[in-house]
PDB file of C-alpha atoms in Angstrom:
ATOM      1  CA  UNK M   1     -69.910  77.596-121.982  1.00  0.00           C
ATOM      2  CA  UNK M   2     -74.045  78.389-123.432  1.00  0.00           C
ATOM      3  CA  UNK M   3     -75.744  75.863-123.262  1.00  0.00           C
ATOM      4  CA  UNK M   4     -74.172  73.526-118.968  1.00  0.00           C
ATOM      5  CA  UNK M   5     -75.195  77.218-118.240  1.00  0.00           C
ATOM      6  CA  UNK M   6     -78.727  77.694-116.616  1.00  0.00           C
ATOM      7  CA  UNK M   7     -81.165  80.285-117.098  1.00  0.00           C
ATOM      8  CA  UNK M   8     -84.205  80.618-114.514  1.00  0.00           C
ATOM      9  CA  UNK M   9     -86.616  82.345-116.675  1.00  0.00           C
ATOM     10  CA  UNK M  10     -84.935  84.555-118.542  1.00  0.00           C
ATOM     11  CA  UNK M  11     -87.445  87.672-119.884  1.00  0.00           C
ATOM     12  CA  UNK M  12     -85.012  90.504-121.530  1.00  0.00           C
ATOM     13  CA  UNK M  13     -82.207  90.339-123.731  1.00  0.00           C
ATOM     14  CA  UNK M  14     -79.790  93.646-125.223  1.00  0.00           C
ATOM     15  CA  UNK M  15     -76.999  92.787-127.343  1.00  0.00           C
ATOM     16  CA  UNK M  16     -73.677  95.941-126.846  1.00  0.00           C
ATOM     17  CA  UNK M  17     -71.278  97.331-129.466  1.00  0.00           C
ATOM     18  CA  UNK M  18     -69.140  94.417-129.100  1.00  0.00           C
ATOM     19  CA  UNK M  19     -72.027  91.454-129.611  1.00  0.00           C
ATOM     20  CA  UNK M  20     -72.237  90.460-125.932  1.00  0.00           C
ATOM     21  CA  UNK M  21     -75.577  89.699-124.970  1.00  0.00           C
ATOM     22  CA  UNK M  22     -76.611  90.932-121.160  1.00  0.00           C
ATOM     23  CA  UNK M  23     -79.803  88.619-119.978  1.00  0.00           C
ATOM     24  CA  UNK M  24     -81.587  89.408-117.331  1.00  0.00           C
ATOM     25  CA  UNK M  25     -82.203  85.766-115.390  1.00  0.00           C
ATOM     26  CA  UNK M  26     -85.294  86.887-113.926  1.00  0.00           C
ATOM     27  CA  UNK M  27     -86.097  84.460-111.182  1.00  0.00           C
ATOM     28  CA  UNK M  28     -82.191  83.952-110.138  1.00  0.00           C
ATOM     29  CA  UNK M  29     -82.544  87.817-109.898  1.00  0.00           C
ATOM     30  CA  UNK M  30     -79.424  87.929-111.286  1.00  0.00           C
ATOM     31  CA  UNK M  31     -78.302  89.868-114.594  1.00  0.00           C
ATOM     32  CA  UNK M  32     -75.938  87.327-117.086  1.00  0.00           C
ATOM     33  CA  UNK M  33     -73.098  87.462-120.234  1.00  0.00           C
ATOM     34  CA  UNK M  34     -73.508  85.650-123.049  1.00  0.00           C
ATOM     35  CA  UNK M  35     -69.897  86.289-125.187  1.00  0.00           C
ATOM     36  CA  UNK M  36     -69.528  86.425-128.451  1.00  0.00           C
ATOM     37  CA  UNK M  37     -68.242  82.469-127.824  1.00  0.00           C
ATOM     38  CA  UNK M  38     -70.588  81.731-125.865  1.00  0.00           C
ATOM     39  CA  UNK M  39     -68.692  81.895-122.647  1.00  0.00           C
ATOM     40  CA  UNK M  40     -71.908  82.379-119.851  1.00  0.00           C
ATOM     41  CA  UNK M  41     -70.745  83.918-116.381  1.00  0.00           C
ATOM     42  CA  UNK M  42     -72.863  85.575-113.546  1.00  0.00           C
ATOM     43  CA  UNK M  43     -72.287  90.173-114.334  1.00  0.00           C
ATOM     44  CA  UNK M  44     -74.520  91.249-111.797  1.00  0.00           C
ATOM     45  CA  UNK M  45     -76.146  89.950-108.389  1.00  0.00           C
ATOM     46  CA  UNK M  46     -75.946  87.236-105.511  1.00  0.00           C
ATOM     47  CA  UNK M  47     -78.991  85.176-107.095  1.00  0.00           C
ATOM     48  CA  UNK M  48     -80.535  86.197-102.961  1.00  0.00           C
ATOM     49  CA  UNK M  49     -83.548  88.790-103.974  1.00  0.00           C
ATOM     50  CA  UNK M  50     -82.887  92.280-102.329  1.00  0.00           C
ATOM     51  CA  UNK M  51     -82.363  95.145-102.733  1.00  0.00           C
ATOM     52  CA  UNK M  52     -79.036  96.687-102.730  1.00  0.00           C
ATOM     53  CA  UNK M  53     -76.383  98.681-104.679  1.00  0.00           C
ATOM     54  CA  UNK M  54     -72.736  98.417-104.950  1.00  0.00           C
ATOM     55  CA  UNK M  55     -70.267  96.807-106.511  1.00  0.00           C
ATOM     56  CA  UNK M  56     -72.787  94.321-109.138  1.00  0.00           C
ATOM     57  CA  UNK M  57     -71.083  90.774-106.829  1.00  0.00           C
ATOM     58  CA  UNK M  58     -72.490  91.660-103.775  1.00  0.00           C
ATOM     59  CA  UNK M  59     -75.426  93.999-105.544  1.00  0.00           C
ATOM     60  CA  UNK M  60     -79.057  92.404-105.363  1.00  0.00           C
ATOM     61  CA  UNK M  61     -82.483  92.720-107.524  1.00  0.00           C
ATOM     62  CA  UNK M  62     -85.908  91.123-106.827  1.00  0.00           C
ATOM     63  CA  UNK M  63     -87.498  89.755-110.564  1.00  0.00           C
ATOM     64  CA  UNK M  64     -85.309  91.156-112.662  1.00  0.00           C
ATOM     65  CA  UNK M  65     -86.986  91.797-116.329  1.00  0.00           C
ATOM     66  CA  UNK M  66     -85.534  94.296-119.038  1.00  0.00           C
ATOM     67  CA  UNK M  67     -82.553  95.236-119.320  1.00  0.00           C
ATOM     68  CA  UNK M  68     -81.039  97.822-122.184  1.00  0.00           C
ATOM     69  CA  UNK M  69     -77.764  98.856-122.646  1.00  0.00           C
ATOM     70  CA  UNK M  70     -76.621 102.620-123.755  1.00  0.00           C
ATOM     71  CA  UNK M  71     -73.813 103.093-126.350  1.00  0.00           C
ATOM     72  CA  UNK M  72     -70.914 103.842-123.466  1.00  0.00           C
ATOM     73  CA  UNK M  73     -71.905  99.992-122.690  1.00  0.00           C
ATOM     74  CA  UNK M  74     -74.027 100.964-119.550  1.00  0.00           C
ATOM     75  CA  UNK M  75     -77.203  98.873-118.703  1.00  0.00           C
ATOM     76  CA  UNK M  76     -79.855  99.213-117.381  1.00  0.00           C
ATOM     77  CA  UNK M  77     -82.700  97.428-115.506  1.00  0.00           C
ATOM     78  CA  UNK M  78     -85.957  97.144-114.806  1.00  0.00           C
ATOM     79  CA  UNK M  79     -86.126  95.647-111.323  1.00  0.00           C
ATOM     80  CA  UNK M  80     -89.309  94.429-112.449  1.00  0.00           C
ATOM     81  CA  UNK M  81     -90.068  93.908-108.192  1.00  0.00           C
ATOM     82  CA  UNK M  82     -88.327  95.707-105.792  1.00  0.00           C
ATOM     83  CA  UNK M  83     -90.135  99.744-108.020  1.00  0.00           C
ATOM     84  CA  UNK M  84     -86.787 101.039-109.347  1.00  0.00           C
ATOM     85  CA  UNK M  85     -84.889 101.635-112.667  1.00  0.00           C
ATOM     86  CA  UNK M  86     -80.822 100.127-111.752  1.00  0.00           C
ATOM     87  CA  UNK M  87     -78.075 100.782-113.929  1.00  0.00           C
ATOM     88  CA  UNK M  88     -74.625  99.187-113.786  1.00  0.00           C
ATOM     89  CA  UNK M  89     -71.900 100.988-115.395  1.00  0.00           C
ATOM     90  CA  UNK M  90     -68.425 100.615-116.470  1.00  0.00           C
ATOM     91  CA  UNK M  91     -66.725 100.058-113.463  1.00  0.00           C
ATOM     92  CA  UNK M  92     -69.559  97.689-112.547  1.00  0.00           C
ATOM     93  CA  UNK M  93     -70.743  98.862-109.851  1.00  0.00           C
ATOM     94  CA  UNK M  94     -74.960  98.729-109.215  1.00  0.00           C
ATOM     95  CA  UNK M  95     -77.166 101.770-108.608  1.00  0.00           C
ATOM     96  CA  UNK M  96     -80.993 102.895-108.686  1.00  0.00           C
ATOM     97  CA  UNK M  97     -81.726 105.967-111.016  1.00  0.00           C
ATOM     98  CA  UNK M  98     -85.477 106.292-109.964  1.00  0.00           C
ATOM     99  CA  UNK M  99     -87.602 104.481-107.688  1.00  0.00           C
ATOM    100  CA  UNK M 100     -91.078 104.645-107.201  1.00  0.00           C
ATOM    101  CA  UNK M 101     -92.065 102.550-110.985  1.00  0.00           C
ATOM    102  CA  UNK M 102     -95.288 100.006-111.040  1.00  0.00           C
ATOM    103  CA  UNK M 103     -94.169  97.159-111.973  1.00  0.00           C
ATOM    104  CA  UNK M 104     -91.460  97.725-114.623  1.00  0.00           C
ATOM    105  CA  UNK M 105     -90.465  95.753-117.350  1.00  0.00           C
ATOM    106  CA  UNK M 106     -89.376  96.155-120.760  1.00  0.00           C
ATOM    107  CA  UNK M 107     -86.884  99.207-121.246  1.00  0.00           C
ATOM    108  CA  UNK M 108     -85.562 101.035-124.126  1.00  0.00           C
ATOM    109  CA  UNK M 109     -82.505 103.980-124.338  1.00  0.00           C
ATOM    110  CA  UNK M 110     -84.596 106.938-126.228  1.00  0.00           C
ATOM    111  CA  UNK M 111     -81.338 109.120-125.814  1.00  0.00           C
ATOM    112  CA  UNK M 112     -78.369 109.755-123.914  1.00  0.00           C
ATOM    113  CA  UNK M 113     -80.442 110.710-121.279  1.00  0.00           C
ATOM    114  CA  UNK M 114     -83.280 109.200-120.819  1.00  0.00           C
ATOM    115  CA  UNK M 115     -84.959 105.553-120.732  1.00  0.00           C
ATOM    116  CA  UNK M 116     -88.329 104.346-121.930  1.00  0.00           C
ATOM    117  CA  UNK M 117     -89.892 102.411-119.468  1.00  0.00           C
ATOM    118  CA  UNK M 118     -93.000  99.694-119.258  1.00  0.00           C
ATOM    119  CA  UNK M 119     -95.020 100.238-116.385  1.00  0.00           C
ATOM    120  CA  UNK M 120     -97.341  96.962-115.957  1.00  0.00           C
ATOM    121  CA  UNK M 121     -98.076  96.823-112.328  1.00  0.00           C
ATOM    122  CA  UNK M 122     -98.505 101.641-113.741  1.00  0.00           C
ATOM    123  CA  UNK M 123    -100.304 100.147-117.072  1.00  0.00           C
ATOM    124  CA  UNK M 124     -98.462 103.348-117.285  1.00  0.00           C
ATOM    125  CA  UNK M 125     -96.117 103.655-120.805  1.00  0.00           C
ATOM    126  CA  UNK M 126     -92.992 106.376-118.847  1.00  0.00           C
ATOM    127  CA  UNK M 127     -89.603 108.961-119.595  1.00  0.00           C
ATOM    128  CA  UNK M 128     -87.321 108.151-116.434  1.00  0.00           C
ATOM    129  CA  UNK M 129     -84.512 110.988-116.907  1.00  0.00           C
ATOM    130  CA  UNK M 130     -80.533 109.539-116.487  1.00  0.00           C
ATOM    131  CA  UNK M 131     -81.024 112.234-113.914  1.00  0.00           C
ATOM    132  CA  UNK M 132     -83.427 110.166-111.959  1.00  0.00           C
ATOM    133  CA  UNK M 133     -86.995 112.176-112.551  1.00  0.00           C
ATOM    134  CA  UNK M 134     -89.531 110.257-113.830  1.00  0.00           C
ATOM    135  CA  UNK M 135     -92.517 111.921-116.349  1.00  0.00           C
ATOM    136  CA  UNK M 136     -95.434 109.861-117.538  1.00  0.00           C
ATOM    137  CA  UNK M 137     -95.416 109.057-121.759  1.00  0.00           C
ATOM    138  CA  UNK M 138     -98.742 108.006-122.301  1.00  0.00           C
ATOM    139  CA  UNK M 139    -101.696 106.206-119.870  1.00  0.00           C
ATOM    140  CA  UNK M 140    -104.546 106.919-117.377  1.00  0.00           C
ATOM    141  CA  UNK M 141    -103.373 104.241-115.211  1.00  0.00           C
ATOM    142  CA  UNK M 142    -106.738 102.508-115.132  1.00  0.00           C
ATOM    143  CA  UNK M 143    -106.597  98.948-116.662  1.00  0.00           C
ATOM    144  CA  UNK M 144    -108.174  99.862-120.447  1.00  0.00           C
ATOM    145  CA  UNK M 145    -107.671  99.670-124.309  1.00  0.00           C
ATOM    146  CA  UNK M 146    -108.419 102.977-125.379  1.00  0.00           C
ATOM    147  CA  UNK M 147    -106.834 105.018-128.142  1.00  0.00           C
ATOM    148  CA  UNK M 148    -106.519 108.695-127.598  1.00  0.00           C
ATOM    149  CA  UNK M 149    -102.963 111.141-126.877  1.00  0.00           C
ATOM    150  CA  UNK M 150    -100.694 110.687-123.320  1.00  0.00           C
ATOM    151  CA  UNK M 151    -102.448 109.998-120.744  1.00  0.00           C
ATOM    152  CA  UNK M 152    -106.553 109.169-122.070  1.00  0.00           C
ATOM    153  CA  UNK M 153    -105.075 106.618-123.658  1.00  0.00           C
ATOM    154  CA  UNK M 154    -105.352 102.733-121.505  1.00  0.00           C
ATOM    155  CA  UNK M 155    -103.209  99.625-121.236  1.00  0.00           C
ATOM    156  CA  UNK M 156    -103.777  96.951-119.483  1.00  0.00           C
ATOM    157  CA  UNK M 157     -99.326  95.221-118.826  1.00  0.00           C
ATOM    158  CA  UNK M 158     -97.976  96.747-120.833  1.00  0.00           C
ATOM    159  CA  UNK M 159     -95.062  94.461-120.878  1.00  0.00           C
ATOM    160  CA  UNK M 160     -91.986  95.878-123.752  1.00  0.00           C
ATOM    161  CA  UNK M 161     -91.439  98.855-125.646  1.00  0.00           C
ATOM    162  CA  UNK M 162     -89.751  99.561-129.276  1.00  0.00           C
ATOM    163  CA  UNK M 163     -88.468 102.522-130.285  1.00  0.00           C
ATOM    164  CA  UNK M 164     -87.845 103.349-134.254  1.00  0.00           C
ATOM    165  CA  UNK M 165     -85.550 106.150-136.226  1.00  0.00           C
ATOM    166  CA  UNK M 166     -89.477 108.216-137.362  1.00  0.00           C
ATOM    167  CA  UNK M 167     -89.571 108.522-132.474  1.00  0.00           C
ATOM    168  CA  UNK M 168     -93.055 106.272-132.252  1.00  0.00           C
ATOM    169  CA  UNK M 169     -92.828 104.182-129.648  1.00  0.00           C
ATOM    170  CA  UNK M 170     -94.555 100.841-129.951  1.00  0.00           C
ATOM    171  CA  UNK M 171     -95.551  98.688-126.815  1.00  0.00           C
ATOM    172  CA  UNK M 172     -95.977  94.856-126.541  1.00  0.00           C
ATOM    173  CA  UNK M 173    -100.604  95.570-124.739  1.00  0.00           C
ATOM    174  CA  UNK M 174     -99.956  92.592-123.315  1.00  0.00           C
ATOM    175  CA  UNK M 175    -103.397  92.441-121.529  1.00  0.00           C
ATOM    176  CA  UNK M 176    -105.055  93.631-124.197  1.00  0.00           C
ATOM    177  CA  UNK M 177    -103.191  91.351-126.339  1.00  0.00           C
ATOM    178  CA  UNK M 178    -102.817  93.676-129.400  1.00  0.00           C
ATOM    179  CA  UNK M 179    -100.334  95.955-129.984  1.00  0.00           C
ATOM    180  CA  UNK M 180    -100.078  99.379-129.864  1.00  0.00           C
ATOM    181  CA  UNK M 181     -98.400 103.045-131.472  1.00  0.00           C
ATOM    182  CA  UNK M 182     -97.369 106.319-128.708  1.00  0.00           C
ATOM    183  CA  UNK M 183     -96.767 108.595-131.958  1.00  0.00           C
ATOM    184  CA  UNK M 184     -94.546 111.571-130.920  1.00  0.00           C
ATOM    185  CA  UNK M 185     -97.454 114.054-130.590  1.00  0.00           C
ATOM    186  CA  UNK M 186     -98.689 111.719-127.512  1.00  0.00           C
ATOM    187  CA  UNK M 187    -101.247 109.564-129.898  1.00  0.00           C
ATOM    188  CA  UNK M 188    -102.038 106.329-129.029  1.00  0.00           C
ATOM    189  CA  UNK M 189    -103.444 104.477-131.917  1.00  0.00           C
ATOM    190  CA  UNK M 190    -103.473 100.671-132.230  1.00  0.00           C
ATOM    191  CA  UNK M 191    -101.642  99.002-134.875  1.00  0.00           C
ATOM    192  CA  UNK M 192    -102.354  94.676-134.325  1.00  0.00           C
ATOM    193  CA  UNK M 193    -104.368  92.148-132.357  1.00  0.00           C
ATOM    194  CA  UNK M 194    -108.043  92.230-132.379  1.00  0.00           C
ATOM    195  CA  UNK M 195    -107.745  92.047-128.668  1.00  0.00           C
ATOM    196  CA  UNK M 196    -108.758  88.344-128.411  1.00  0.00           C
ATOM    197  CA  UNK M 197    -106.244  85.697-127.949  1.00  0.00           C
ATOM    198  CA  UNK M 198    -105.131  82.971-130.921  1.00  0.00           C
TER     199      UNK M 198
END
């Protein structure tokens, strides 16, 4: 049961339509599932860090930090130290959607065709389409806290993202100690925090 399970720096959570909770168990390099009755199981990863696709029981990850699920039950993983976004389909097969992602952390399902990813190491917010193509939403790539449109804005190690019904993207701009909003027109504004830890 849940209280007897061991986790090691769980870093991301999501919930599917059946109220199962999925956990990116970061330092264990695995993906866990918690059922509504409290049973905890490992659904992907061997516990050894690495990079391998295929059957979920033999696939490997390196410090997965973010996780999201779509309406079909497909899981998407920010495989942080591998610099990739991975997927676990309904047949328990692990594939790579895209590589070249700089320390992806938080991610979310934007729609049936795309994800939004906080690239902590790259200081940007990107869009990853399910065909593997990646594009910039906001961020110059340089460390900073500038508001502005698209690539004119700057972040410092953003770690999570959320989306509202109007299409605004909210960003936990971690090392700046602020919360940002990316409006549908691409404008980035600071909505909470003065930048001072406290």
